[in-house]
PDB file of C-alpha atoms in Angstrom:
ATOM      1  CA  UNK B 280     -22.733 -15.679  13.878  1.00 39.00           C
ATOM      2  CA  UNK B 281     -19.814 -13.942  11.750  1.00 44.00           C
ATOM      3  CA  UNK B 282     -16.284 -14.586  12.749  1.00 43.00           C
ATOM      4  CA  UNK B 283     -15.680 -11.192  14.019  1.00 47.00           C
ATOM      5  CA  UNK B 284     -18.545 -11.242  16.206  1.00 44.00           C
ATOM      6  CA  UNK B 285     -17.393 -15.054  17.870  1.00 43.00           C
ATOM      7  CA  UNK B 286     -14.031 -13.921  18.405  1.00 45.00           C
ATOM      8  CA  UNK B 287     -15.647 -11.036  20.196  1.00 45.00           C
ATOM      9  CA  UNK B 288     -17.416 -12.849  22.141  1.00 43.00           C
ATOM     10  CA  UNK B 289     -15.064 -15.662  22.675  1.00 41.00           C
ATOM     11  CA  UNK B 290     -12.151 -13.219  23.867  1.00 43.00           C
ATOM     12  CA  UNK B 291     -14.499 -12.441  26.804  1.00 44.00           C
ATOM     13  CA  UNK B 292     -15.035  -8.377  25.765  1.00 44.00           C
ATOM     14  CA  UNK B 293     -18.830  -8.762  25.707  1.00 43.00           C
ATOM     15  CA  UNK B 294     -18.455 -10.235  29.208  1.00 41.00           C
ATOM     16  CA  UNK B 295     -16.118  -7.908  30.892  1.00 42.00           C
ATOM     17  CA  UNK B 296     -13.503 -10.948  31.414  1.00 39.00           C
ATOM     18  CA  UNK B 297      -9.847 -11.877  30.505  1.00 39.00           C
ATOM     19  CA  UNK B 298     -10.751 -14.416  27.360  1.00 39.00           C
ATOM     20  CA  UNK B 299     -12.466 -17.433  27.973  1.00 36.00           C
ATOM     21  CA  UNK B 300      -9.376 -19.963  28.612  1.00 38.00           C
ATOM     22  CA  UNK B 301      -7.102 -17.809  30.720  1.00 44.00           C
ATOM     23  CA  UNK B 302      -4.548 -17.676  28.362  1.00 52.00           C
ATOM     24  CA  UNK B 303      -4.244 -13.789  27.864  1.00 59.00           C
ATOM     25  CA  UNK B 304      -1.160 -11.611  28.540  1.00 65.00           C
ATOM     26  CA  UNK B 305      -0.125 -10.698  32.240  1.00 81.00           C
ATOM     27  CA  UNK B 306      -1.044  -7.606  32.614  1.00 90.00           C
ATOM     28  CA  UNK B 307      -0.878  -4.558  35.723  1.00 92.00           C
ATOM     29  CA  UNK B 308      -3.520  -3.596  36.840  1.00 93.00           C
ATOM     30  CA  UNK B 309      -4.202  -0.473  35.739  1.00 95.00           C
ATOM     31  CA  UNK B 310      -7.008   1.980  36.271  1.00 96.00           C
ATOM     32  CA  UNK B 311      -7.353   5.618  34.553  1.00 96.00           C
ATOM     33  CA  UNK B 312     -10.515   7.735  35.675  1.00 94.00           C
ATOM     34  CA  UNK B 313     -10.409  10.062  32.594  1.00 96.00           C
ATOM     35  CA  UNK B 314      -8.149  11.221  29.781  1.00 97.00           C
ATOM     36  CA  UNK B 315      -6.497  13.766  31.684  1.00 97.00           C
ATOM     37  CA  UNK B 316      -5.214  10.755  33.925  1.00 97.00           C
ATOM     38  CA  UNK B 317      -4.311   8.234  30.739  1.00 97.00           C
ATOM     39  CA  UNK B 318      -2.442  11.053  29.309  1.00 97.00           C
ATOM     40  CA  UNK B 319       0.213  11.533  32.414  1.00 97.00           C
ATOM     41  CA  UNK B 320       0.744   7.548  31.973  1.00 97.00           C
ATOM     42  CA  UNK B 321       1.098   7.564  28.066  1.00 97.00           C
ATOM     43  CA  UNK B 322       3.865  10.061  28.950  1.00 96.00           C
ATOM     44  CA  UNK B 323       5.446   8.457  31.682  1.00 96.00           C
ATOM     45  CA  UNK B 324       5.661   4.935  29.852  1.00 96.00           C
ATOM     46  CA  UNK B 325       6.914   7.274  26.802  1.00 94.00           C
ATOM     47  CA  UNK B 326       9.617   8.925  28.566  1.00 94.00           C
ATOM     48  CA  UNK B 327      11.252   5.396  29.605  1.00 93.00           C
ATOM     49  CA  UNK B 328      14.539   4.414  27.701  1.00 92.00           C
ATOM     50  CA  UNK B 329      12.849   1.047  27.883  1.00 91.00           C
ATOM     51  CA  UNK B 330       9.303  -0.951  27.333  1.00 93.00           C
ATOM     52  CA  UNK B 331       8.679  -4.352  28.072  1.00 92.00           C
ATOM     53  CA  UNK B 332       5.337  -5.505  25.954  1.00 92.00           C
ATOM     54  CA  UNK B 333       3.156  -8.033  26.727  1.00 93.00           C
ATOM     55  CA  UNK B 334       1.480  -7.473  23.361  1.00 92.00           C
ATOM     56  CA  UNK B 335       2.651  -8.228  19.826  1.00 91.00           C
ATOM     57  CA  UNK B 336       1.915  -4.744  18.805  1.00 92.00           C
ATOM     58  CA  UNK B 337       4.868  -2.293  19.960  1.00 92.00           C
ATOM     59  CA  UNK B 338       4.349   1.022  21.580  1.00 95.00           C
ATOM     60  CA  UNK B 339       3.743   3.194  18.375  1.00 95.00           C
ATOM     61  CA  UNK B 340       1.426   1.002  16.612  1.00 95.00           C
ATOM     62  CA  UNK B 341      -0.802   0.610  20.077  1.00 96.00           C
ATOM     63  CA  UNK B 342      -0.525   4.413  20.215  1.00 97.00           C
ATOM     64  CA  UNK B 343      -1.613   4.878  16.811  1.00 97.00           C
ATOM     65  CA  UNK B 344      -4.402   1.888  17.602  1.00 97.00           C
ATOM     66  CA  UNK B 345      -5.830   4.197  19.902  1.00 98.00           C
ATOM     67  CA  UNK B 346      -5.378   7.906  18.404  1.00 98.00           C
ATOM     68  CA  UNK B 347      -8.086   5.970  15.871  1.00 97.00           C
ATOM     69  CA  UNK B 348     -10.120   4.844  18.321  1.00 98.00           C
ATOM     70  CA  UNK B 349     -10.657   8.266  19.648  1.00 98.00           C
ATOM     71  CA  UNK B 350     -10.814   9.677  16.165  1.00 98.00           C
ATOM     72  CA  UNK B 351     -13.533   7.987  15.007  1.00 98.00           C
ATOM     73  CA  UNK B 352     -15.256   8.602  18.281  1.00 98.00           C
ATOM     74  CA  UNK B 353     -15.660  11.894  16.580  1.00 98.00           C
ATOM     75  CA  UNK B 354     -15.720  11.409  13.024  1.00 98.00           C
ATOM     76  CA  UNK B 355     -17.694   7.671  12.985  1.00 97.00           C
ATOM     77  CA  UNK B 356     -16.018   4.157  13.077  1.00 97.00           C
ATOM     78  CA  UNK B 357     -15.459   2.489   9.491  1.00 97.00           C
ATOM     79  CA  UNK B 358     -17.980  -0.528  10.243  1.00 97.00           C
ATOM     80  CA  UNK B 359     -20.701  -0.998  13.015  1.00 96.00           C
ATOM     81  CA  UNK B 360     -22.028  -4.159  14.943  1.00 96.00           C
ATOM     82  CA  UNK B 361     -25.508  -4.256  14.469  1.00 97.00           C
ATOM     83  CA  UNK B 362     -28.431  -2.468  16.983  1.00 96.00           C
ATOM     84  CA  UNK B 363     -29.196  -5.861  18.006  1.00 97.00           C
ATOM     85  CA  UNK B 364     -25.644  -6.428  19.324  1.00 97.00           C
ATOM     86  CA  UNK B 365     -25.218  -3.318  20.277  1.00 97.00           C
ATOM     87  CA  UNK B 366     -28.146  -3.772  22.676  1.00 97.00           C
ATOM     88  CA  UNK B 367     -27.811  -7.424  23.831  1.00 97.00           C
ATOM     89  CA  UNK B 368     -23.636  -7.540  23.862  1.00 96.00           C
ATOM     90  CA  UNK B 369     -22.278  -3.980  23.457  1.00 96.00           C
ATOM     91  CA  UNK B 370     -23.725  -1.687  25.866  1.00 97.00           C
ATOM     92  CA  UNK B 371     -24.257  -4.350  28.781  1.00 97.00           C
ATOM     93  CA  UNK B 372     -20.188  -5.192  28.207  1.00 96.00           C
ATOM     94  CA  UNK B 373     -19.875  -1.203  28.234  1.00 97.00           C
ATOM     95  CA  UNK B 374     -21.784  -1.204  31.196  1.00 97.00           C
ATOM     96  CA  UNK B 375     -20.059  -3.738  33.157  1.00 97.00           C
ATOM     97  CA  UNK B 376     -16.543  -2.441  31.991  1.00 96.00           C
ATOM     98  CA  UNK B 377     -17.795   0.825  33.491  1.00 96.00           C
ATOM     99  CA  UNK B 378     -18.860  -0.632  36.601  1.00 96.00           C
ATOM    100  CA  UNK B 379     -15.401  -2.106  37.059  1.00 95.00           C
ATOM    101  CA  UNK B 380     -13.910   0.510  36.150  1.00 95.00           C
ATOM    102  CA  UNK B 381     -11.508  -1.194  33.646  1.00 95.00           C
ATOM    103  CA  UNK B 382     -11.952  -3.212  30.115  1.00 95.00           C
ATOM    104  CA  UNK B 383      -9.887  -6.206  28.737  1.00 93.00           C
ATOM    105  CA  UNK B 384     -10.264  -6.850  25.158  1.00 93.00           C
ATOM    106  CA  UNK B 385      -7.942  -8.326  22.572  1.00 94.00           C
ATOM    107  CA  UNK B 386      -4.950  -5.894  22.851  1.00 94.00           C
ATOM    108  CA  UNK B 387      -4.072  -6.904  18.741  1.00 92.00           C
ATOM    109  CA  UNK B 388      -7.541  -6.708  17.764  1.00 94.00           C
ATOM    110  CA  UNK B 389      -7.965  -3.991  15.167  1.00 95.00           C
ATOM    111  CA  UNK B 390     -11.099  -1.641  14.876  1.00 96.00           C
ATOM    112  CA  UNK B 391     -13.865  -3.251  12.954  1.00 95.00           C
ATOM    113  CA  UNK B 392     -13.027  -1.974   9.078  1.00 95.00           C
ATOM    114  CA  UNK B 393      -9.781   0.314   9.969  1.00 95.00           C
ATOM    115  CA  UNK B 394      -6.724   0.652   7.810  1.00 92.00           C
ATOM    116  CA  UNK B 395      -4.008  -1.568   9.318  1.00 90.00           C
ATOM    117  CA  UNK B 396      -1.525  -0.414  11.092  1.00 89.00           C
ATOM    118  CA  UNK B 397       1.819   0.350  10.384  1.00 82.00           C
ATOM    119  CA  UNK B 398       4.893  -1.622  11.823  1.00 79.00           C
ATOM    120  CA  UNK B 399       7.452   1.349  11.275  1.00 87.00           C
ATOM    121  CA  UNK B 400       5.546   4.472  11.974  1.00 90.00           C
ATOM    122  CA  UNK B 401       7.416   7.158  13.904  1.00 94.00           C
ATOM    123  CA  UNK B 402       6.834   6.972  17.639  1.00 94.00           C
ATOM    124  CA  UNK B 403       6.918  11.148  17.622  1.00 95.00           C
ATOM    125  CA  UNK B 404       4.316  10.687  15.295  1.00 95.00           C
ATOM    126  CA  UNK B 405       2.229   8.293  17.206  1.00 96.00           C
ATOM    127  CA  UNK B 406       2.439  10.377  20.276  1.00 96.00           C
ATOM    128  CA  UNK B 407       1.607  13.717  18.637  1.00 97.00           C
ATOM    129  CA  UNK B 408      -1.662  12.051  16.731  1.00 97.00           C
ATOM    130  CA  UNK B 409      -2.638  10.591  20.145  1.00 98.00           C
ATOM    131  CA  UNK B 410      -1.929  13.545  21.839  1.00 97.00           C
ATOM    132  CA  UNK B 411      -3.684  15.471  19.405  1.00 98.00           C
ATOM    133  CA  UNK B 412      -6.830  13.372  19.028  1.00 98.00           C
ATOM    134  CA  UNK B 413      -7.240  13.160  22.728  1.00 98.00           C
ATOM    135  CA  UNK B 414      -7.355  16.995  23.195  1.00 97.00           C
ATOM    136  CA  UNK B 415      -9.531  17.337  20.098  1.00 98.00           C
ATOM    137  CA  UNK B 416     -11.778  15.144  22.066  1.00 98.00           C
ATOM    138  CA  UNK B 417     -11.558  16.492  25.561  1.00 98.00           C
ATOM    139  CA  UNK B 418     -12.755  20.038  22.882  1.00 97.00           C
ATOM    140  CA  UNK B 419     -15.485  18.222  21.201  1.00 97.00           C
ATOM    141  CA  UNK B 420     -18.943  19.961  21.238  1.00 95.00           C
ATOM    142  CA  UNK B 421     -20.009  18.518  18.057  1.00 94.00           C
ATOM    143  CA  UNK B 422     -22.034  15.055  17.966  1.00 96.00           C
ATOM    144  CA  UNK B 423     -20.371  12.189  18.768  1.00 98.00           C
ATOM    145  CA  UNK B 424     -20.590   9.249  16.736  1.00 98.00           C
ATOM    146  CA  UNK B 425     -21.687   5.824  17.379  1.00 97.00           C
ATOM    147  CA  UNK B 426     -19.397   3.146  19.286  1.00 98.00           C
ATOM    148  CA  UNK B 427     -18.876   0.208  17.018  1.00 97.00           C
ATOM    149  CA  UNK B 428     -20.127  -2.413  19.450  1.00 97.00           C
ATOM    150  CA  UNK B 429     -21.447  -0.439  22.670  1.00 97.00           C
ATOM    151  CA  UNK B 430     -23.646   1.902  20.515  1.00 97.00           C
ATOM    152  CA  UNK B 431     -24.588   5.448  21.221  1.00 97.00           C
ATOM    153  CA  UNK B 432     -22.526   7.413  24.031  1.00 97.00           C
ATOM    154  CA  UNK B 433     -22.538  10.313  25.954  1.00 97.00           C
ATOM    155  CA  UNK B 434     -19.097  12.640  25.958  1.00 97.00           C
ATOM    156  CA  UNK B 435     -18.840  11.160  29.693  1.00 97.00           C
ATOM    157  CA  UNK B 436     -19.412   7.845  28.150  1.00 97.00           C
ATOM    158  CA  UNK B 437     -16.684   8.171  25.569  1.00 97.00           C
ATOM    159  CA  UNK B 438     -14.130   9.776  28.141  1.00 97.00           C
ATOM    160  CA  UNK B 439     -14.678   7.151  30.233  1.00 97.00           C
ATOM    161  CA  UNK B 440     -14.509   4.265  27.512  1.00 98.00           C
ATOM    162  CA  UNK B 441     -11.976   5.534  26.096  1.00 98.00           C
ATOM    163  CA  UNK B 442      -9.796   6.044  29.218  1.00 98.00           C
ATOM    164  CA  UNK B 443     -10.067   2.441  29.774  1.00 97.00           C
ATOM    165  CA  UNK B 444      -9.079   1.657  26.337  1.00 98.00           C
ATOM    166  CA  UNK B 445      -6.194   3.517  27.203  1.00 98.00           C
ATOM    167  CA  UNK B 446      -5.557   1.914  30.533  1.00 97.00           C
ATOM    168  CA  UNK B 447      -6.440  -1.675  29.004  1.00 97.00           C
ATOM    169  CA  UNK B 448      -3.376  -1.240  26.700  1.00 97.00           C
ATOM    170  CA  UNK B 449      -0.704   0.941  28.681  1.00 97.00           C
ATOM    171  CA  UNK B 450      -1.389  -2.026  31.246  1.00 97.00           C
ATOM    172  CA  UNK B 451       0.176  -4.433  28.766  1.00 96.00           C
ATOM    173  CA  UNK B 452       3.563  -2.328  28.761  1.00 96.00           C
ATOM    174  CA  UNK B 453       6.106  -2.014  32.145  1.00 94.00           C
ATOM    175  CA  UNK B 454       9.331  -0.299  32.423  1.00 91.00           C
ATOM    176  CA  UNK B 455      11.657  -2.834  33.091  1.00 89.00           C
ATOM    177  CA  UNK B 456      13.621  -2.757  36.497  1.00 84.00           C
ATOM    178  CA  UNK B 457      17.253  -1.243  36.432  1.00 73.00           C
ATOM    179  CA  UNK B 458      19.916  -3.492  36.902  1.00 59.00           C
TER     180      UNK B 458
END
């Protein structure tokens, strides 16, 4: 099995779970029903004078993580799992994340063949390209491309996954208490 496929597997995604030893960040618990809804929290966490992070990434480079995650929703991801997973991993964990109503996945794990991501890009710029991507999407009459591990998706589908996605990461950020 390649690497990238293990540490799929191993990090619990294809199950639904937090990764296999328990070691993962402390997250909230955080539930979005649609973009609409994962939008009002990217703004509210952006209009803090403060993040906390339980993630190595920091809040421009997660929002730029996911503006390409919704991108190539439209336009097609850089590298695909094969059918095979796709069938026996991909759209079962899809499945189950959508049963729960929430995904955990590796929240530094970069999309399958994607041009790394930048440690000093602008956060105005981050949150205009995710902005922008999302209501592209929300737009979007054209096909829709594959998923790189769940496969094909409906637009209801890709809202949905994606407003986990969303949820999975703005989970890993809190605004810390006044003093």
């Amino acid at each position: 099995m390649p690497h990238s496929r293990r540490a799929f597997l191993a990090s619990g995604a294809a199950l639904g779970t937090v990764p296999l030893l328990g070691c993962g960040p402390q997250l909230r618990d955080l539930r979005l029903p649609d973009l609409p809804a994962a939008l009002e929290e990217m703004r509210r966490l952006g209009a803090a004078p403060a993040l906390q992070s339980q993630t190595a990434w920091g809040w421009a480079q997660t929002l730029e993580h996911l503006a390409q995650s919704v991108e190539y929703s439209m336009t097609g991801y850089p590298t695909q799992q094969s059918a095979l997973f796709q069938r026996l991993a991909g759209r079962p964990a899809f499945q189950l994340f959508a049963w729960r109503g929430q995904m955990r996945h590796d929240l530094t794990a970069p999309i399958p063949g994607s041009p790394a991501l930048a440690a000093g890009t602008p956060l105005a710029a981050a949150s205009v390209r995710l902005l922008t991507a999302c209501g592209q999407f929300l737009q979007w009459r054209g096909p829709l491309q594959p998923h790189f591990a769940y496969g094909a998706l409906t637009h209801a589908e890709y809202e949905q996954a994606h407003a986990m996605h969303l949820a999975n990461h703005f989970a890993a950020f809190q605004i810390p208490a006044a003093e």
